[in-house]
Tab-separated table of C-alpha atoms in Angstrom:
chain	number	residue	atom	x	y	z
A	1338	UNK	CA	0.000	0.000	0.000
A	1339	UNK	CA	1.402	3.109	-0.756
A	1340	UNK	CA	2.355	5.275	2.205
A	1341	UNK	CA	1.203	8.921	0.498
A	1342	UNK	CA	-1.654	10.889	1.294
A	1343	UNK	CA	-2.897	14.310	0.115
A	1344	UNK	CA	-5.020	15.692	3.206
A	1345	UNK	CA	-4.091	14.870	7.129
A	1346	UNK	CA	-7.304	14.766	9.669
A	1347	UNK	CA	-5.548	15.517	13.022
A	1348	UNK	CA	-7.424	14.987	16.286
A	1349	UNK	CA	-5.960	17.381	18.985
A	1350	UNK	CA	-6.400	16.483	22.549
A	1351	UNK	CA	-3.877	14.029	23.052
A	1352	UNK	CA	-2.896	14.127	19.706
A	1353	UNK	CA	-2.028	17.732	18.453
A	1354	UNK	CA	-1.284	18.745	22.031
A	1355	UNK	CA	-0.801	16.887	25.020
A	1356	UNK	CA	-3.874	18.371	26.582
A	1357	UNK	CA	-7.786	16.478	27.300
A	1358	UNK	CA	-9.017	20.103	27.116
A	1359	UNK	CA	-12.219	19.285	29.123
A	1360	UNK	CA	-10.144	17.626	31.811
A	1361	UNK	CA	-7.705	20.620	32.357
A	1362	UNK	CA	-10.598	22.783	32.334
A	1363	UNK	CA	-12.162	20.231	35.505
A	1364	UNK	CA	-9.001	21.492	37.048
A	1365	UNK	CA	-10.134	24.205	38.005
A	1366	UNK	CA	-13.200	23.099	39.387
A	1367	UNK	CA	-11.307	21.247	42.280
A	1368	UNK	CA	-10.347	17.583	42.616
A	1369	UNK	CA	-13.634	15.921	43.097
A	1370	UNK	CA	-15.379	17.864	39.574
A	1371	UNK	CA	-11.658	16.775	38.067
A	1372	UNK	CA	-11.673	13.248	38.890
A	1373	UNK	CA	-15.172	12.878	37.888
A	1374	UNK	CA	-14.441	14.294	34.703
A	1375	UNK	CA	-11.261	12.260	34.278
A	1376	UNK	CA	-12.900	9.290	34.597
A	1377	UNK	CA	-15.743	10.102	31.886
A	1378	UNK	CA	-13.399	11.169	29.696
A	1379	UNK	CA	-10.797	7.741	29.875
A	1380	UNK	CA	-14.344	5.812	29.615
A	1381	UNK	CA	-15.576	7.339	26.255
A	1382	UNK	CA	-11.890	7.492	24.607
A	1383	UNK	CA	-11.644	3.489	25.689
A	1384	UNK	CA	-14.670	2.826	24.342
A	1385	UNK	CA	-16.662	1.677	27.589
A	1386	UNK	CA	-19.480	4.647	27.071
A	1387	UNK	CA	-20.941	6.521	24.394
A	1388	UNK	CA	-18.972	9.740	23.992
A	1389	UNK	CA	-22.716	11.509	23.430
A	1390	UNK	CA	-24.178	10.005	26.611
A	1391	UNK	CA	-20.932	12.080	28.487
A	1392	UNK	CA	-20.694	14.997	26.587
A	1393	UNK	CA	-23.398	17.524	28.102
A	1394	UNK	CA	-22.627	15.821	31.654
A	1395	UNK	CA	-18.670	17.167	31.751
A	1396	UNK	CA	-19.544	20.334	30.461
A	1397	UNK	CA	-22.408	20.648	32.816
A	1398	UNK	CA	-19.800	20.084	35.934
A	1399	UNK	CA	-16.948	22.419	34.381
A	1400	UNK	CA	-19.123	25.272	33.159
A	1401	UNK	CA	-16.080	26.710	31.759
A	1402	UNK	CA	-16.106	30.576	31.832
A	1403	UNK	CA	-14.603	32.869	28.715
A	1404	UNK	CA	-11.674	33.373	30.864
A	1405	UNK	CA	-11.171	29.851	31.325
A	1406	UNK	CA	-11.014	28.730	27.524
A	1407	UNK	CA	-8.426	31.664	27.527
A	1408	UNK	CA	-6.472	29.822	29.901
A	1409	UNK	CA	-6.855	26.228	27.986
A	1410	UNK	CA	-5.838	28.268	24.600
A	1411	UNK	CA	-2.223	28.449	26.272
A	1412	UNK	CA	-2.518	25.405	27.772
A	1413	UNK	CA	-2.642	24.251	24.295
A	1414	UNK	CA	0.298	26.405	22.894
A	1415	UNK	CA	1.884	24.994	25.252
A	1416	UNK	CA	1.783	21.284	25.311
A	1417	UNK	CA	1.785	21.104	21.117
A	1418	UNK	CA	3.211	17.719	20.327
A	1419	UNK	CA	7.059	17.679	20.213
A	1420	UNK	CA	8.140	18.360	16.250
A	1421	UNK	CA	4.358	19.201	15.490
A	1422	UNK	CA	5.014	22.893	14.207
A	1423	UNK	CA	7.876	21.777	11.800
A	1424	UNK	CA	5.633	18.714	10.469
A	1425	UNK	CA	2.617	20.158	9.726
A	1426	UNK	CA	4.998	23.442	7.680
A	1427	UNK	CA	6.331	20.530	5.693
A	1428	UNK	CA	3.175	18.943	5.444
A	1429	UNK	CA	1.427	22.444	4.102
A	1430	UNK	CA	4.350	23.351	2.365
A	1431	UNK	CA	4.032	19.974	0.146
A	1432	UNK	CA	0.737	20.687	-0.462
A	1433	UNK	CA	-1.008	18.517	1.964
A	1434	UNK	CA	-4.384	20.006	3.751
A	1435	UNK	CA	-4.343	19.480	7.226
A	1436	UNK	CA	-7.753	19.764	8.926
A	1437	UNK	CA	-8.467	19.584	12.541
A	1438	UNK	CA	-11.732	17.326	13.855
A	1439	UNK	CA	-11.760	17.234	17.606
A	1440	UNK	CA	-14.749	16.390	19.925
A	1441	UNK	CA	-12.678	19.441	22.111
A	1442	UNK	CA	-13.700	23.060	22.339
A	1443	UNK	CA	-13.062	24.811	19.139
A	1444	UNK	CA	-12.732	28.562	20.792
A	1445	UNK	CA	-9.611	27.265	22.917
A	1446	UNK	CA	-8.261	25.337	19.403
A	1447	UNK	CA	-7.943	28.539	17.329
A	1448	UNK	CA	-5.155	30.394	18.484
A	1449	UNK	CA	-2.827	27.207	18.391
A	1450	UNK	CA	-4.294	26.401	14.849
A	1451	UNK	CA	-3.762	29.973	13.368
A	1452	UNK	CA	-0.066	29.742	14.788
A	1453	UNK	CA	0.290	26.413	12.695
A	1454	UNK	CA	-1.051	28.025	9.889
A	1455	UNK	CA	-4.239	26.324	10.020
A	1456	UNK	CA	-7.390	28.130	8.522
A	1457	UNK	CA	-10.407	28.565	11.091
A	1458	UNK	CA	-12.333	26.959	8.418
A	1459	UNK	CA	-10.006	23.739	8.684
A	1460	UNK	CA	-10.728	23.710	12.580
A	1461	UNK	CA	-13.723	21.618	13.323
A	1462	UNK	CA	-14.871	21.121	16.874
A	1463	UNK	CA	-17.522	21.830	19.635
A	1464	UNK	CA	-18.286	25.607	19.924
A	1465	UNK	CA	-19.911	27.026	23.410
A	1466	UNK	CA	-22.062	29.831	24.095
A	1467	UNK	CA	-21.385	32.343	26.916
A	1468	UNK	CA	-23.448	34.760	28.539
A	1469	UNK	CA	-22.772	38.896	28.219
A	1470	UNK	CA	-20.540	38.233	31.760
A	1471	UNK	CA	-18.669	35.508	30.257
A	1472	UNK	CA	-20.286	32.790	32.233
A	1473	UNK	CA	-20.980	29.099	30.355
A	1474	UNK	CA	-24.224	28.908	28.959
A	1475	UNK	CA	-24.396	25.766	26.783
A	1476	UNK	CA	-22.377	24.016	23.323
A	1477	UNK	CA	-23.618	22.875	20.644
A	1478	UNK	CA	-25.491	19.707	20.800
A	1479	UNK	CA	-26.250	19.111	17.193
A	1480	UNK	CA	-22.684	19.137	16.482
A	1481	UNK	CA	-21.793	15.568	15.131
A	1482	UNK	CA	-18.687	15.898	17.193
A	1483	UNK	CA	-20.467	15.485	20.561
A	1484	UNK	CA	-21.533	11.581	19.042
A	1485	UNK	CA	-19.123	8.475	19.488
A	1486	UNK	CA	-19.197	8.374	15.496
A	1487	UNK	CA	-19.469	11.912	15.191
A	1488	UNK	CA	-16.329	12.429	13.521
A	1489	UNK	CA	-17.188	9.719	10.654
A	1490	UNK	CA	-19.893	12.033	9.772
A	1491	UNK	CA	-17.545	15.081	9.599
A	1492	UNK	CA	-14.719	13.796	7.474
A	1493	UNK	CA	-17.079	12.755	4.864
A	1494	UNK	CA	-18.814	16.013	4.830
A	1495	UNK	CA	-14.990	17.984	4.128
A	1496	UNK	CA	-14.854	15.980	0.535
A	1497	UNK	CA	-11.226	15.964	1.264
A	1498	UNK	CA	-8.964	15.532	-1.546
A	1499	UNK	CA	-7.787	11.725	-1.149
A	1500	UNK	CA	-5.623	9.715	-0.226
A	1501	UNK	CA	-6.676	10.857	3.316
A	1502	UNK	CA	-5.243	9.838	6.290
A	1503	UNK	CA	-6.871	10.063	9.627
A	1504	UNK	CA	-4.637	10.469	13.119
A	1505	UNK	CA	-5.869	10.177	17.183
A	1506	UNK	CA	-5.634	8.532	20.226
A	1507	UNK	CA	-8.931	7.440	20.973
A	1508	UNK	CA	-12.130	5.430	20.191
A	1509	UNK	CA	-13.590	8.116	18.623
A	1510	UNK	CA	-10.846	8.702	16.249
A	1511	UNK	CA	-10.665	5.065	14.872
A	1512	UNK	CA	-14.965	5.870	14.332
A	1513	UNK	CA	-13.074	7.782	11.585
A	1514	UNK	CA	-11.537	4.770	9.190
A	1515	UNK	CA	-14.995	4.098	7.217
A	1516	UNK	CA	-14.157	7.557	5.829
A	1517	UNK	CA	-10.409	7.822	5.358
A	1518	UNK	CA	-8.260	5.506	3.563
A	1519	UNK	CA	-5.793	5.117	6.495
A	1520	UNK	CA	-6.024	5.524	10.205
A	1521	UNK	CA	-2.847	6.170	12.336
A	1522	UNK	CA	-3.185	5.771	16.110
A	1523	UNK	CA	-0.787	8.414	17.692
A	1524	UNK	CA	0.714	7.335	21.168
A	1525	UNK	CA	3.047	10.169	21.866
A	1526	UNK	CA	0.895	10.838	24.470
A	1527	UNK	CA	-1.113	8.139	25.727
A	1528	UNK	CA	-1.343	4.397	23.983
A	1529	UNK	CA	-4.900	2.340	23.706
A	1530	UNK	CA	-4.626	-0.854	23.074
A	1531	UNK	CA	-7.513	-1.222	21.225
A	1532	UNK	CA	-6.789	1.795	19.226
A	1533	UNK	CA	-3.181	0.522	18.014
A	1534	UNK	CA	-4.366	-3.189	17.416
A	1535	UNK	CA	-7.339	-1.522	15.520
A	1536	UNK	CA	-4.665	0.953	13.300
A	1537	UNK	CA	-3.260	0.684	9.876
A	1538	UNK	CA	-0.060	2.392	11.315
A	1539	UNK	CA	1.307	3.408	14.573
A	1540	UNK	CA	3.038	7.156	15.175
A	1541	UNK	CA	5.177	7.515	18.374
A	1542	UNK	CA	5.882	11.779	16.923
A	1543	UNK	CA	4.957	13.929	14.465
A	1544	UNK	CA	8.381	13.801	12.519
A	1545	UNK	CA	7.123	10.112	11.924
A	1546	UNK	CA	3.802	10.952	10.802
A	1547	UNK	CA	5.558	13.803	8.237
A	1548	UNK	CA	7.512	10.871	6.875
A	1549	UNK	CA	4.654	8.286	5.971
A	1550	UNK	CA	2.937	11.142	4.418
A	1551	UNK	CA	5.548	12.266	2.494
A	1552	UNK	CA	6.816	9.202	1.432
């Protein structure tokens, strides 16, 4: 099979950046709301529960403010995957589109993206509504993204230009392969077992994942 591919789906928590956005954000809400959170989040990225049965319920117990997803934006900056910024130029700069589909919140995912050179167009996630003080007052539920299979749906409404490989960590990531021709679980962050078993290939860094695409 050959190893080249014209557009790159990146996931981003755990992926992208070595953040679970929704768990930092529990952070803040002390370390029962955090573990809570934690564990709903391991549960729907393993597979164990439906990511859309979790969604509204971690949200609900964060209730992330607008200063908040501020503070995850740089958390974000921050943790980007080791060699990630230098891929994804070479990856643009060979004519590659590189889209973002995360079940994360797409406000705190912008800044990072625009620093990579990613379009806000390319960056598809979960957007949030605030009230006029800044406080959290809901996300959108009809986004596909907030569904275990959500992100199926997404890729095959981009009409990417193909080959297309997908890239993640989680369950809801490999719900991607029915629409990509390859699937790559990343575990520079975290490994799931039945993720990698599940993968066509297996990335360790981003300098790995510029070479199969390049090849």
């Amino acid at each position: 099979m050959s190893a080249s591919f014209a557009s790159v789906v990146l996931d981003v928590d755990s992926t992208l950046c070595g953040v679970e956005g929704i768990d930092w954000l529990a952070t803040m809400r002390g370390s029962e709301v955090s573990a809570r959170v934690a564990e709903l989040t391991k549960r729907a990225m393993d597979g164990e529960i439906a990511l859309d049965a979790v969604y509204g319920e971690r949200l609900a117990l964060v209730a992330p403010r607008v200063d908040h997803i501020q503070s995850l934006a740089k958390a974000y900056a921050k943790a980007l995957a080791s060699g990630a910024r230098e891929a994804i130029y070479r990856l643009r700069e060979s004519g590659v589109r590189i889209v973002l589909v995360s079940g994360g919140i797409r406000e705190a995912m912008l800044p990072v993206a625009a620093e990579l050179g990613i379009a806000d167009s390319e960056v598809n996630a979960v957007s949030l509504t605030f009230s006029q003080s800044g406080e959290y007052a809901g996300f959108d539920a009809r986004s596909p993204l907030t569904t275990s299979s959500g992100k199926c749906a997404v890729v095959e409404s981009l009409a990417l230009p193909r080959r297309i490989l997908a890239v993640g960590d989680g369950m809801t990531d490999l719900a991607m392969k029915p629409a990509v021709d390859s699937f790559a679980a990343f575990t520079g962050f975290v490994r799931r077992a039945d993720v990698a078993d599940a993968a066509d290939f297996i990335l360790e860094s981003f300098d790995q994942l510029a070479e199969l695409v390049l090849a």
